[in-house]
Each structure stands twice: as structure tokens, then as C-alpha cells.
Coordinates of C-alpha atoms in Angstrom, one line a residue:
Chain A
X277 CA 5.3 -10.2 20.6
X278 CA 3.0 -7.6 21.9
X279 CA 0.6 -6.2 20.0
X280 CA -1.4 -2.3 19.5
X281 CA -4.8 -2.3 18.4
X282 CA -6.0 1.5 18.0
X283 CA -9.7 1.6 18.1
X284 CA -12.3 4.5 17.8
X285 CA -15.9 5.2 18.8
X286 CA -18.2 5.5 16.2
X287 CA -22.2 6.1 15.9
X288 CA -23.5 2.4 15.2
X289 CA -23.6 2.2 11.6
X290 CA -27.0 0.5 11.3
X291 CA -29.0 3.6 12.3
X292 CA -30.1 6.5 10.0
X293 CA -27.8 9.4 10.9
X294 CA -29.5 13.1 11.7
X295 CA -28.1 16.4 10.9
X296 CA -29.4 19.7 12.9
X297 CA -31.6 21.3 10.9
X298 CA -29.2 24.5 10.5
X299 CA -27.1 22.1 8.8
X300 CA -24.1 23.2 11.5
X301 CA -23.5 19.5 12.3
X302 CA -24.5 16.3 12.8
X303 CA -27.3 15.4 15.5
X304 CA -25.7 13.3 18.0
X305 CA -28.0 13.4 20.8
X306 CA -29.7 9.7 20.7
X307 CA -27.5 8.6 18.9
X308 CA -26.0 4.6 19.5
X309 CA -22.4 4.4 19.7
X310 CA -20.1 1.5 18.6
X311 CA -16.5 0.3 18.7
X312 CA -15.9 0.7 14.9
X313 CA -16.5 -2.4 13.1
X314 CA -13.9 -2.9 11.1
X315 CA -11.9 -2.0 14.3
X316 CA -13.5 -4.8 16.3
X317 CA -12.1 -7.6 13.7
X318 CA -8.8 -5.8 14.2
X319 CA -9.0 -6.6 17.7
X320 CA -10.4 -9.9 17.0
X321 CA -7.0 -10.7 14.7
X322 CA -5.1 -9.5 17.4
X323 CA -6.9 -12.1 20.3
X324 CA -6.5 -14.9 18.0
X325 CA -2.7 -14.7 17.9
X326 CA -2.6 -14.2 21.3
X327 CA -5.0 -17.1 22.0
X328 CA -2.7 -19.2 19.6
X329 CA 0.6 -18.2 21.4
X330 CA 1.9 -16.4 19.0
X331 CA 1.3 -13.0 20.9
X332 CA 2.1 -12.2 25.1
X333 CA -0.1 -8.7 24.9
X334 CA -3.0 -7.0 23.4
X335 CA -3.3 -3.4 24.1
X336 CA -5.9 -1.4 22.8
X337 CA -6.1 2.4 22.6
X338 CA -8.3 4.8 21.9
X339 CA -8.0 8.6 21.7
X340 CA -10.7 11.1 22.8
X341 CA -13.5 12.3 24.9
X342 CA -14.6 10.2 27.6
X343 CA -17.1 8.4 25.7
X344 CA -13.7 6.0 24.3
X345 CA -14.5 4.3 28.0
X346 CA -17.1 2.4 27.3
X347 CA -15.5 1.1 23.8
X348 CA -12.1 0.3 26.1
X349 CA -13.9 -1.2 28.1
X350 CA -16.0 -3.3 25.3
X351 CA -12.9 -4.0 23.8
X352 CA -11.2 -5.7 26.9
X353 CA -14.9 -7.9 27.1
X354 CA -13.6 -9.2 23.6
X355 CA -10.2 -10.2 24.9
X356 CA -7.9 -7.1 24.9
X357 CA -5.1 -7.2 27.9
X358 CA -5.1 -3.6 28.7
X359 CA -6.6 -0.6 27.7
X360 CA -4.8 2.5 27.5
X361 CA -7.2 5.9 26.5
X362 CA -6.0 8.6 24.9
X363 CA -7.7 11.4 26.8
X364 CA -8.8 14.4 25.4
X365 CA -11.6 17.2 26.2
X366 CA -13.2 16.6 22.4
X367 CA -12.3 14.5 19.3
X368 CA -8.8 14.5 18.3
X369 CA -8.2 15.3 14.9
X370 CA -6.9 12.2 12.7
X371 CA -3.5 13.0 12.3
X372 CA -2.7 14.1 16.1
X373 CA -4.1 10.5 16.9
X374 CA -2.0 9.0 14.6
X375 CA 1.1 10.6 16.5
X376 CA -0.5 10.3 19.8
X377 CA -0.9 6.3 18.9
X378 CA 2.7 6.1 17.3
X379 CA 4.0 6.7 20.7
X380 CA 2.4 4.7 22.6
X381 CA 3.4 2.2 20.2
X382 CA 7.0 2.9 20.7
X383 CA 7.5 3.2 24.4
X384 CA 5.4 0.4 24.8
X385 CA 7.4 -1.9 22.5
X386 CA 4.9 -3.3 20.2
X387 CA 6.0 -5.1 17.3
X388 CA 2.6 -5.2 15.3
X389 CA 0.1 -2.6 14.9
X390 CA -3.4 -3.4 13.9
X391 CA -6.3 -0.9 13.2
X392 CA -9.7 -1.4 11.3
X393 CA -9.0 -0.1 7.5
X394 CA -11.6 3.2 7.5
X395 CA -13.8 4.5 10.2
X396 CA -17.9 3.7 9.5
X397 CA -17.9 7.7 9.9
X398 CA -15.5 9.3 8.1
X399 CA -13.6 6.3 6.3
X400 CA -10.6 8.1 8.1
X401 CA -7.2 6.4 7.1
X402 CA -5.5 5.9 10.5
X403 CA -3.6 2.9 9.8
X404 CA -1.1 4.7 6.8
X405 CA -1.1 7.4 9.3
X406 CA 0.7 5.4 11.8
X407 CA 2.6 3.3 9.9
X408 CA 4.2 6.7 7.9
X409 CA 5.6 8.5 11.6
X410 CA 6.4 5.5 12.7
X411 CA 8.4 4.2 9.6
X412 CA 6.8 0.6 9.5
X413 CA 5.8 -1.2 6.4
X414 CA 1.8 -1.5 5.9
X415 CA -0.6 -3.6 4.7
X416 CA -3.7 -2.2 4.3
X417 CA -7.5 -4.4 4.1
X418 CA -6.3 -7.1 4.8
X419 CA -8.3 -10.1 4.4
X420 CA -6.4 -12.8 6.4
X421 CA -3.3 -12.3 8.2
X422 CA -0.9 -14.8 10.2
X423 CA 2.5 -14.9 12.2
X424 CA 5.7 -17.0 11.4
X425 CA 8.5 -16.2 12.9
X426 CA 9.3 -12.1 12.7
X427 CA 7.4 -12.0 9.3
X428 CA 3.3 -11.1 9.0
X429 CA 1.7 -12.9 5.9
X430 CA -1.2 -10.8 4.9
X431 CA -3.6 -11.5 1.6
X432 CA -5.2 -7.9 1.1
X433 CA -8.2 -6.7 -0.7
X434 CA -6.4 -4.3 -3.6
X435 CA -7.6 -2.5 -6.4
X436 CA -6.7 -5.3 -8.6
X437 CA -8.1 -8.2 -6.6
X438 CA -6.4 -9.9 -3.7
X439 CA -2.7 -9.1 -2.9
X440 CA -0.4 -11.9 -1.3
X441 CA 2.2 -9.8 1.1
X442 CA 5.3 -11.0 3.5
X443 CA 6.0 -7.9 5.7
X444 CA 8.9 -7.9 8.3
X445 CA 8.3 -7.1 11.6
X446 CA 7.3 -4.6 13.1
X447 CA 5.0 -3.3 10.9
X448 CA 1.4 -2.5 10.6
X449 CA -1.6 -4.3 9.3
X450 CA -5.1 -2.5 8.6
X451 CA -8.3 -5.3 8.5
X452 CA -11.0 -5.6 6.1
X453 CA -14.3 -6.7 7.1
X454 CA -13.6 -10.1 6.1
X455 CA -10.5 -10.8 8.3
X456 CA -11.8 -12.2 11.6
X457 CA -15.2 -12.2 12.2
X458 CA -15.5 -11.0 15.9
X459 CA -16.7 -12.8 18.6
X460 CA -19.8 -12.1 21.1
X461 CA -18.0 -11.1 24.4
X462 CA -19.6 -13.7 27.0
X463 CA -20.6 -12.5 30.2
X464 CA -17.8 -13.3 32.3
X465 CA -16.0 -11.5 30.6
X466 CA -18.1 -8.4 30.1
X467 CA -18.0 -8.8 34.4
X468 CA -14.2 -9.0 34.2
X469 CA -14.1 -6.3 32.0
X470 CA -15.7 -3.8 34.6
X471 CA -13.1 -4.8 37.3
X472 CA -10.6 -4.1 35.0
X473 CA -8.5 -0.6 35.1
X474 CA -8.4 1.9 31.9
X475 CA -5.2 3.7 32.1
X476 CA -5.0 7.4 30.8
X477 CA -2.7 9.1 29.2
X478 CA -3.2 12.8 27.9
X479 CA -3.1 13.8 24.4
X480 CA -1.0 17.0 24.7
X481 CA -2.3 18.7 20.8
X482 CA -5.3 17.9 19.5
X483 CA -4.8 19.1 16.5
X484 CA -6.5 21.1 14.1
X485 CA -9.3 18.9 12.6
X486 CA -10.4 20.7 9.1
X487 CA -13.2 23.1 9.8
X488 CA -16.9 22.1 9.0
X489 CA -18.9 24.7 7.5
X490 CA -21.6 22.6 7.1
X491 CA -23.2 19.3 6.9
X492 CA -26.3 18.5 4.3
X493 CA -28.6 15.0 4.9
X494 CA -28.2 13.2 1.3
X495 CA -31.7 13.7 -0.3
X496 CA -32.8 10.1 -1.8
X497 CA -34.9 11.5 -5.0
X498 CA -35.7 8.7 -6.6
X499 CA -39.2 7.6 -7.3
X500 CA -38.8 3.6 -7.0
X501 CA -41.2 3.2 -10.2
X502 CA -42.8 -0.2 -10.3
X503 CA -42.6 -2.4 -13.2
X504 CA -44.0 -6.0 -13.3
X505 CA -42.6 -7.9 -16.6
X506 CA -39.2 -8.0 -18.4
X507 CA -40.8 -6.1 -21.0
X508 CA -42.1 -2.9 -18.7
X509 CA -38.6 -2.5 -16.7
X510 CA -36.8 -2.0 -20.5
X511 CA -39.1 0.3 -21.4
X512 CA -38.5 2.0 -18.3
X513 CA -35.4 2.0 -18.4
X514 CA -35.0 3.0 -22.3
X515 CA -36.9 6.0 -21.3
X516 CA -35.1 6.8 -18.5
X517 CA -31.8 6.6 -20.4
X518 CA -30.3 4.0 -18.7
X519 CA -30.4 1.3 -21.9
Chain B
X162 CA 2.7 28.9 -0.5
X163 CA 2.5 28.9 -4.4
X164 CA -0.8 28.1 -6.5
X165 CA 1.2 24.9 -7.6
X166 CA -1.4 22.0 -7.3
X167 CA 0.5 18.7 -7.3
X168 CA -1.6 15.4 -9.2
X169 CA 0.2 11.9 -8.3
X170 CA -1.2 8.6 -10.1
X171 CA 0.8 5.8 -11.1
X172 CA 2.4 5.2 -14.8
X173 CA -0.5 2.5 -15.8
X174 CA -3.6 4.8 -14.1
X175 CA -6.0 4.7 -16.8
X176 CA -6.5 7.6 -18.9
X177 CA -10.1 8.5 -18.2
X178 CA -9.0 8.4 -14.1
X179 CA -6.0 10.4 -14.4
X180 CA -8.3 13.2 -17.0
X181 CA -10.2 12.7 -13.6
X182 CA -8.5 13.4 -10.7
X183 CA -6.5 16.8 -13.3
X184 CA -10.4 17.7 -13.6
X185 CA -11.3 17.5 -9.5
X186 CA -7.5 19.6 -9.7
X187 CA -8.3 22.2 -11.7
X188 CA -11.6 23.6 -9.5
X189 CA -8.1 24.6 -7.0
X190 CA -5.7 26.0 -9.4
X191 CA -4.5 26.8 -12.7
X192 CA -0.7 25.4 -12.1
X193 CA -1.2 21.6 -12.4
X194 CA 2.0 19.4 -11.9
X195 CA 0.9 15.4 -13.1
X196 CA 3.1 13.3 -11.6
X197 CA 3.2 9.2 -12.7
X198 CA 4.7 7.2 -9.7
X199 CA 6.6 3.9 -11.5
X200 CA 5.4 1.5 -8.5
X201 CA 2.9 2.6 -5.1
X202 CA 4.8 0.6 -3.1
X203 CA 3.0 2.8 -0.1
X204 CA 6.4 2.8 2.1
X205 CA 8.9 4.2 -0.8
X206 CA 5.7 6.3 -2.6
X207 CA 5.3 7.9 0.4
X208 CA 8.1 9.2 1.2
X209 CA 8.9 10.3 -3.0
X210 CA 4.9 12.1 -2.5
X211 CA 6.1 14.2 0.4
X212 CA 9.1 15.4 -1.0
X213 CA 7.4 16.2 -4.2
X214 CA 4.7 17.7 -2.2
X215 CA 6.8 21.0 -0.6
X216 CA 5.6 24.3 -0.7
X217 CA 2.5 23.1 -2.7
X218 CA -0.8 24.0 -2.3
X219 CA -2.6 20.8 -2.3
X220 CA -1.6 17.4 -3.1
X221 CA -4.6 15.4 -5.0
X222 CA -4.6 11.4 -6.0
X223 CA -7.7 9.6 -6.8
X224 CA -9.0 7.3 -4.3
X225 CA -7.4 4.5 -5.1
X226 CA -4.5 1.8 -3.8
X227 CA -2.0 4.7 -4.1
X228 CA -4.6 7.7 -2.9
X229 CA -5.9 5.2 0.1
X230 CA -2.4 3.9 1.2
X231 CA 0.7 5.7 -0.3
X232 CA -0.8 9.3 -0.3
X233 CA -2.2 9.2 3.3
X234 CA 1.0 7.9 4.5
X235 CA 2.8 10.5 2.7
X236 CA 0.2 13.3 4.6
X237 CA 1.8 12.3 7.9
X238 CA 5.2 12.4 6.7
X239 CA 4.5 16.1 5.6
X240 CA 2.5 17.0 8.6
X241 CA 0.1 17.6 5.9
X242 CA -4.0 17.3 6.7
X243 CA -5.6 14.5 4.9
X244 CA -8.9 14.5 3.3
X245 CA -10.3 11.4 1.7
X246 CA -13.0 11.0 -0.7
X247 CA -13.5 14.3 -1.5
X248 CA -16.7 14.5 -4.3
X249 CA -16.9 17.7 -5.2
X250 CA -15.1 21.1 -4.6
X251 CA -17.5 24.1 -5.1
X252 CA -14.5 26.8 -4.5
X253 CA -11.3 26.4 -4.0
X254 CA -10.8 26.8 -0.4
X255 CA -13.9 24.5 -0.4
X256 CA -14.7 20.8 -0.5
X257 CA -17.2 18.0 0.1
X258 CA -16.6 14.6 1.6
X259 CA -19.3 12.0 2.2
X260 CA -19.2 10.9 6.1
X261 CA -21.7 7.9 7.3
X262 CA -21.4 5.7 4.4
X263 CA -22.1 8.5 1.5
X264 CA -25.8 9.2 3.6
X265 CA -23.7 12.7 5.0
X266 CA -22.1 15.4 2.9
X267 CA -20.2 17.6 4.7
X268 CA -18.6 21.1 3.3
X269 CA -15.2 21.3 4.9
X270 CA -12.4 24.3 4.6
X271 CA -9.2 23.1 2.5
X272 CA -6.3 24.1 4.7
X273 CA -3.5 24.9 2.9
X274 CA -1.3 22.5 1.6
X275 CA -3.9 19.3 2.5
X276 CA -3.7 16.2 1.0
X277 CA -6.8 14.6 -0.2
X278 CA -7.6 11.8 -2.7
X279 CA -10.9 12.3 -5.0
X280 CA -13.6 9.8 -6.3
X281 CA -12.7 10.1 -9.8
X282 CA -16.2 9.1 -10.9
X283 CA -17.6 12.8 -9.4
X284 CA -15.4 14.5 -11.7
X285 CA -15.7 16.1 -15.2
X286 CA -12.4 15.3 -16.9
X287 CA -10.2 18.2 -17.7
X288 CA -10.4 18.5 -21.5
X289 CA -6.3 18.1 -21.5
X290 CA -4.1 16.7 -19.2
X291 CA -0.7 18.8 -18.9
X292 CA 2.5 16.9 -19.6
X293 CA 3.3 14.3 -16.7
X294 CA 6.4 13.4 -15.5
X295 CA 7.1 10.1 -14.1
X296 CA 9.1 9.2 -11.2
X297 CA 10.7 6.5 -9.8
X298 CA 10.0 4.4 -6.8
X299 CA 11.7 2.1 -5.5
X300 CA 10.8 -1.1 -3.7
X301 CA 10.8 -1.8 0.1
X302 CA 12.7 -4.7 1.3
X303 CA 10.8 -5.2 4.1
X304 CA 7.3 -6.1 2.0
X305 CA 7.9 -8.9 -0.6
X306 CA 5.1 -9.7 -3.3
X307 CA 4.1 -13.6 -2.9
X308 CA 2.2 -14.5 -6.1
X309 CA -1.4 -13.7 -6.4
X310 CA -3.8 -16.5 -5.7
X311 CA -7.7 -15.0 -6.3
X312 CA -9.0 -14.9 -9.5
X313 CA -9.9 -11.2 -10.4
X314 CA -13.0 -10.1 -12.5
X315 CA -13.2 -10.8 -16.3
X316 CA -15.1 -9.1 -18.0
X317 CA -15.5 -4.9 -18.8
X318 CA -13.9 -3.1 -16.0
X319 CA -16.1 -2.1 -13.1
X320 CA -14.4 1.5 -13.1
X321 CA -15.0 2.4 -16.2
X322 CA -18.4 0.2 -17.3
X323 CA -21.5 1.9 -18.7
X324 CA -23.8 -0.5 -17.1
X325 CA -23.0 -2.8 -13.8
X326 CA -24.7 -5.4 -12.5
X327 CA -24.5 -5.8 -8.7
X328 CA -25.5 -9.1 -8.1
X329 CA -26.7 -9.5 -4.4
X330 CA -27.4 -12.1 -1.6
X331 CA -30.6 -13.5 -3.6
X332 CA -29.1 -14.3 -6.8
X333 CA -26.1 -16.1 -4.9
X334 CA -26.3 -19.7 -6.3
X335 CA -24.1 -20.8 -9.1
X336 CA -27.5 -21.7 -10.9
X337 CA -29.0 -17.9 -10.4
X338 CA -25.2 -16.8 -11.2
X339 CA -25.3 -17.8 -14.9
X340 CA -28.4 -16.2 -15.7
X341 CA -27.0 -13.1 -14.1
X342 CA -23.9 -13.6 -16.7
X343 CA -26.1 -13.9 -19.2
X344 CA -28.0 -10.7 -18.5
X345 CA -24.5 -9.1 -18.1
X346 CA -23.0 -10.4 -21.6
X347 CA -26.3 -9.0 -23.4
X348 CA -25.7 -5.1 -22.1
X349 CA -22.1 -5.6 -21.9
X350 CA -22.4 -4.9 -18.1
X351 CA -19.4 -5.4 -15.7
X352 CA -21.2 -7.6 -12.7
X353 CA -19.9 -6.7 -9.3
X354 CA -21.4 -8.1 -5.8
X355 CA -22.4 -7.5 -2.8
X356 CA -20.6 -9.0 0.3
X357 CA -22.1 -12.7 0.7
X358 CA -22.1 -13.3 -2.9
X359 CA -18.2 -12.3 -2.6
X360 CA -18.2 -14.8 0.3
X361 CA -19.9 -17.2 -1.2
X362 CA -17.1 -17.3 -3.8
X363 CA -19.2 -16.6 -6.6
X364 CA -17.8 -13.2 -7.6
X365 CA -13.6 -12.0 -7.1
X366 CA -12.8 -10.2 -4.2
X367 CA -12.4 -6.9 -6.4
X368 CA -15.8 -7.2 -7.9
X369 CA -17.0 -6.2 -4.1
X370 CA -19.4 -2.8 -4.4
X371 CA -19.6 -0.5 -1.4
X372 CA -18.3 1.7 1.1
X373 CA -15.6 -1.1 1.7
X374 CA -15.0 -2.4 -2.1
X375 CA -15.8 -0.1 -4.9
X376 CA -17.8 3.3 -5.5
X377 CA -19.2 3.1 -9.5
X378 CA -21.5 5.6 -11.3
X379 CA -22.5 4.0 -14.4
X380 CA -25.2 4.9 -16.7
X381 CA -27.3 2.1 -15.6
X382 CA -27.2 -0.2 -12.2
X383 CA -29.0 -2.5 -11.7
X384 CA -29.5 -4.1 -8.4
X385 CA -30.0 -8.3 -8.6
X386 CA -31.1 -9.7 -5.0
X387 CA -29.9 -6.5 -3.3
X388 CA -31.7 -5.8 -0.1
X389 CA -29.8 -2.4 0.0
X390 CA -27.3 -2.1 3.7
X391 CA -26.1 1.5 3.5
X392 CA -22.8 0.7 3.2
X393 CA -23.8 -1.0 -0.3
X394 CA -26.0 1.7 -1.4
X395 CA -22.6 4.3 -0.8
X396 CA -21.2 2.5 -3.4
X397 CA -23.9 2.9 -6.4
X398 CA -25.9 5.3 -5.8
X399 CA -23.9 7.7 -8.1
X400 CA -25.6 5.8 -11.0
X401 CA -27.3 7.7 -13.4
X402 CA -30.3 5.2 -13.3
X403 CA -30.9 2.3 -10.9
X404 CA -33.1 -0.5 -11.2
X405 CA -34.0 -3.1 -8.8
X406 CA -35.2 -6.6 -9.2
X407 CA -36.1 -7.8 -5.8
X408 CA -38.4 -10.0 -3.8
X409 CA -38.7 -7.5 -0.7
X410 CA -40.2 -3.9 -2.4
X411 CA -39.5 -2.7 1.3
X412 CA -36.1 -3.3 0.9
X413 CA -33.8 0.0 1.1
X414 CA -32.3 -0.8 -2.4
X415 CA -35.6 -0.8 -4.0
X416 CA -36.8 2.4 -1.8
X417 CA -34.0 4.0 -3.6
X418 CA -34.1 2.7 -7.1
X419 CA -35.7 4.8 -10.1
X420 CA -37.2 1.5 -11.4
X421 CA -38.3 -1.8 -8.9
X422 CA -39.1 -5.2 -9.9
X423 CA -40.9 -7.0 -7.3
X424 CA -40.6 -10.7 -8.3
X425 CA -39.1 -14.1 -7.6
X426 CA -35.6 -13.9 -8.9
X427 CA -36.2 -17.6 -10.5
X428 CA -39.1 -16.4 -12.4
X429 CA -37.7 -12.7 -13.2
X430 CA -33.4 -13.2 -14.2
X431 CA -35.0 -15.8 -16.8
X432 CA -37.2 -13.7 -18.1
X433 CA -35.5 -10.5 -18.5
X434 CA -32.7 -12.7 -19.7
X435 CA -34.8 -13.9 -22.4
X436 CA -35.7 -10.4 -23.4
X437 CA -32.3 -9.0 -23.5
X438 CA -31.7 -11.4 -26.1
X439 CA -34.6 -11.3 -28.1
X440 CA -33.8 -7.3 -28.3
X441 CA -32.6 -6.5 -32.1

């Protein structure tokens, strides 16, 4: 079985992001760039069955500017077989990924697709995506997920509490936080990592991503009033409306 | 392209969603077709949403199970562009999605004929919902249902609550748990949690708060042992009024509360329990 984990380079989600003061954008320069958490226990999933011989290949892709290197790279540290970017002068719009992802998923043969279930930077559903032009069931935030024969048992986190799923292969499985928690890469294999070759692969359309007319920093206007007895914070909050 | 906007939901969406998601609609268009999906099967909804979806001018579902899985999905069918979580729509060739965990808004163009689901909670309801029409899915064979094993939340309904409770990291003992119960069964609060409290097994799965679990806006939230990640603090801060109980007054969820408690949680939940109840 040879499984796809799509990946994608986000700021690191533990930082305070900027916006030019124009509002035309977001500030990127100093910013620290991760491989998408939720992406990462994707991967993680996927490295497990393949440490547990129940998978032959892990290939992770990843489509955009050159910056995806360094998350490629990362992401064969934490166990991926071969990395395959998706090269493009600029980001690629979410749908043109998708379809840019889709075929590397078909002429490569994988039978299981796994991708994080948003994006820390746009929540971005990529996984549905996929699993739509490629016609493959889907089972999205998932929580645990296992191999047994050609079917993927998945528990997901629904709007109605945790779903119990039996999907046939091939099909597509998007992780929630909670699936895998993902290893620290050791530093052999950051070391074998280096040596290791990203292959390329041009993304013909980029697509059209929907036009930004402007980004706005959300203003935090509350006055953190301090209260020190069960008696003040009612009042407070009778006055303030909120009882 | 016609001004038809097209509104999918599924037959049991609750009311005060669906009036919604018709209300985030009607800031695009007049022409509102409802449309009541029988199952969201995302596979087989997917493909009924895109063929539903042709020549109109935006397709709109809240964000939801259906928005999230079967609507997207249906986007790429159509060739369609998808945006998600859309919070408000100041014109309508205009709208506004949260990026970086709600602490971003960004004004993007609507393309014609996108897809996008809406936070249903940022929405006015439309005073009357036109007549919906349902439709009917059918099942995949290639996904089969085992039963469900996790307990989900009792309780008033996290959605739709006045008051939540989000009970956090320092209230996650059993003991600390039943006072927060307590608290919730005197304001008739729904409790939901943070992640290690969900990990912890003392709160369902779908009680989970946050950029991951669920976006509230309640009258009143109040924040139990919350130190406040960003990811958290996209899910709540919609609420009308947010109070904080909290040992740490640096922590983020107290910086951004309109009301902070600084005090030992074993000291404070008793004692605000105690004066919930001796309230007339």
C-alpha cells in the first residue's frame, strides 16, 4: 500500500501574526514557518503504518514556492520515503493544489491519501478537495485511524460527537489534532534527510486564488476588569449584560 | 449567471441555523433557493450539491459537517472556488473570512459562482425562510457507519446556549469537574472544553471549543482554568461577554476577557458555586 501525504507551509501558529500597515496584506517578513500541524500528524499516521508493515511508501507532497523545501525536507526527517514538490513561482491557489495533488496521487498509485483537516492559516479544506476529483470516499478529522485488509477504520470528530467509519480502499483520510501525536525527528535522521533528493514536478495552473482586497489585525477591545469575590464578578457581569 | 443564490442544509439542521445561513444569503441576493439534503453523506451530497449548484451565483451552507465536508467536496466537482468560514459580507461581491486562528480578517472578492460555508453565529437570521425543498441522497457503499462509541454532551446544546462554560486545563479533575457542573446547572450553561480536559476524558469529544472543535457566541462565556492558546480564543471570542476565572492574570484568556478573576480555582468554583445558588 503506498501512501500520499499532502503537506503545506504555514507561519508557525504560536507567533502573533502582523499585517502591513496599509492593510494590503499580511507581514511575512520575520515571520517562522512551519509544516502545518495538523499536517505533521498526518504524516505521523502515515509512518506508523508504514513502520507496522502495513504500508511499502510514504510520499509527501507539497505545492508552491520554494519555501515547501525546507518542509519536504522536515517532513522526510519525520519518516517520509520521498518527497515530491509541487513547484510553483508563488502560492497555488487551493483548488489547483488539490488537482495538482490528485495526480500525483493517480500516476503514482497510492491507495490512501492523508492530509491535516484545515490549514493553521486559512483552515483551507484540501482533503474534500482531493477526495471529490479524485472520486474517493473521505473521512474527515479523524481521530484514530487503522488498516485491515483494503478497508480504513477511522473514528472522526463530527458535529455530533465521534463518528465510527469503515471506508474501502482507496480513499482519503483528513487528521485531527488528536490522531498521532508526531514524533521529534532525531538527528540522524535530520542528517539523512539533507542527503536525500526532493523531486520536482511543475504545477502547470496556478489558479486563480480569490482576490484580497484587504487584511485588518483583529482589535482585542476588551478591558480584562478585575474582580476578586464571587459576589463582584456577578455584579459585573449583571451589569455588563452577560447574567 | 442568474441572481439565484443556492442555501443547502440538511432536513434536521436546526431552525435558528438554517434562519442563519438564509440571513448570511440574503446580503448576496434576493432569489434564495433552501435546499434540505436527506443524509451528508459527503461522497453522494457532493455530487447532488454540484448539480444543484449550475448556473448559480453562489452556493452557501453553514460551516458545519455538510459545509466542511460535503460542500467543499462539491466545490471541486464544480470547478467552483471555495470559501470557508466566511463572517460577514459587507456587499455582495464582498466577504470576510478569518485567517490565523480568527486573529486575521481578511476582505476577499466573491468570484462568481463560489462556494463558501458561513459561521451561522455572525449572522442576523432572515426574518422568514422561503419554502425549502428537500432532496434525496443516497448512501455510499464504500463508507459504512459502525455504531457510535463516545458519549456526546448532555446538557443545553453548545450551538445554540445562552451562556457556555469552557472548562480549561485547571479545572480538569473529576473533583474540579462537578463543581464546574454545578456552576453550569445554576445558569443553564452548556460546558464545553478545552483540548486536555477533552483528553483527559472529562468532557465529549464534541464539547471541544476552538479553531479545531466549535466557534460559539453566547451571551455570556465564561473561561474556567483557560490559559487562552489562540486557537481556543478563535472559538469564543464572539461572546457577547467573557469572564475569566484564572490563576495566571497574564494569561491570554484573561488579557482578553471583559471580566478576570484571579484566584485558586479550589477556592473560587466553590465559591461562585455557592453564590449561584444562593441567587433568588
Amino acid at each position: 500500500m503506498r501512501i500520499l501525504v499532502a503537506v503545506k507551509r504555514v507561519p508557525d501558529p504560536n507567533q502573533r501574526v502582523r499585517v502591513h500597515a496599509d492593510g494590503s496584506a499580511v507581514e511575512t517578513a520575520g515571520l517562522r514557518w512551519v509544516l502545518n500541524p495538523y499536517d505533521e500528524t498526518a504524516l505521523e499516521c502515515a509512518v506508523r503504518w508504514k513502520e507496522s508493515g502495513l504500508a511499502t511508501e510514504v510520499l509527501v507532497v507539497a505545492a508552491g514556492g520554494s519555501g515547501c523545501k525546507d518542509i519536504l525536507r522536515n517532513a522526510l526527517a519525520l519518516g517520509a520515503d520521498r518527497a515530491l514538490h509541487l513547484a510553483a513561482s508563488d502560492e497555488v491557489a487551493p483548488l489547483a493544489a488539490a488537482r495538482a495533488i490528485a495526480d500525483v496521487a493517480r500516476s503514482e498509485k497510492c491507495d490512501v491519501a492523508l492530509v491535516g483537516s484545515q490549514a493553521v492559516d486559512d483552515g483551507a479544506a484540501l482533503g474534500p478537495l482531493v477526495g471529490g476529483l479524485l472520486d474517493w470516499p473521505q473521512a474527515t478529522r479523524a481521530v484514530s485511524a487503522s488498516v485491515a485488509g483494503g478497508t480504513v477504520r477511522v473514528e472522526r470528530f463530527g458535529d455530533s460527537g465521534v463518528e465510527a467509519l469503515d471506508l474501502d480502499l482507496p480513499c482519503i483520510v483528513t487528521a485531527d489534532l488528536r490522531l498521532a501525536a508526531p514524533r521529534f525527528a532525531s538527528l540522524t535522521a535530520v542528517l539523512a534527510a539533507k542527503k536525500k533528493v526532493i523531486e520536482e514536478r511543475p504545477v502547470t495552473a496556478a489558479g486563480d486564488a480569490a482576490r484580497v482586497l484587504s487584511v485588518a489585525a483583529v482589535s482585542r477591545a476588551r478591558d480584562a476588569r478585575r474582580v476578586s469575590s464571587a459576589r463582584e464578578l456577578l455584579a459585573a457581569l449583571r451589569e455588563r449584560g452577560g447574567l | 449567471m442568474s441572481e439565484r443564490v443556492l442555501v443547502v442544509a440538511a432536513t434536521w439542521t436546526a431552525p435558528d441555523v438554517l434562519a442563519r445561513v438564509v440571513g448570511a444569503a440574503s446580503h448576496l441576493s434576493d432569489l434564495i433557493e433552501v435546499r434540505l439534503l436527506t443524509a451528508t453523506h459527503p461522497e453522494s451530497a457532493a455530487a447532488v450539491i454540484a448539480r444543484l449548484a449550475a448556473g448559480a451565483r453562489a452556493v452557501v451552507a453553514a460551516a458545519d459537517d455538510l459545509g466542511r465536508d460535503a460542500l467543499a467536496r462539491a466545490s471541486a466537482l464544480a470547478g467552483a472556488p471555495l470559501l470557508g468560514d466566511v463572517i460577514s459580507i459587507p456587499d455582495q461581491g464582498i466577504v470576510v473570512r478569518p485567517w490565523f486562528a480568527d486573529s486575521v480578517h481578511a476582505t476577499v472578492a466573491l468570484p462568481p459562482g463560489a462556494f463558501m460555508t458561513v459561521r451561522p453565529a455572525a449572522f442576523a437570521p432572515a426574518p422568514a425562510v422561503p419554502p425549502a425543498q428537500a432532496v434525496e441522497v443516497p448512501a455510499d457503499p464504500r463508507v459504512r457507519r459502525r455504531a457510535s462509541a463516545a458519549a456526546v454532551s448532555a446538557g443545553p446544546s453548545l450551538a445554540t446556549a445562552p451562556v457556555v462554560i469552557g472548562a480549561g486545563r485547571g479545572v480538569a479533575t473529576p473533583a474540579r469537574m462537578d463543581i464546574v457542573r454545578r456552576i453550569a446547572g445554576s445558569l443553564g450553561a452548556a460546558i464545553g472544553a478545552t483540548r486536555p480536559t477533552v483528553d483527559e476524558g472529562l468532557a465529549p469529544g464534541d464539547a471541544l471549543l476552538g479553531q479545531s472543535g466549535k466557534v460559539v457566541a453566547p451571551r455570556l462565556y465564561l473561561a474556567l482554568g483557560i490559559s487562552g492558546a489562540l486557537q481556543h480564543l478563535a472559538g469564543v471570542k464572539d461572546a457577547a461577554v467573557i469572564a475569566a476565572i484564572n490563576t495566571n492574570a497574564e494569561a491570554p484568556m484573561c488579557v482578553d476577557a471583559d471580566v478576570v478573576w484571579v484566584a485558586d480555582l479550589d477556592t473560587a468554583l466553590p465559591e461562585f458555586a455557592a453564590a449561584l445558588e444562593e441567587l433568588p
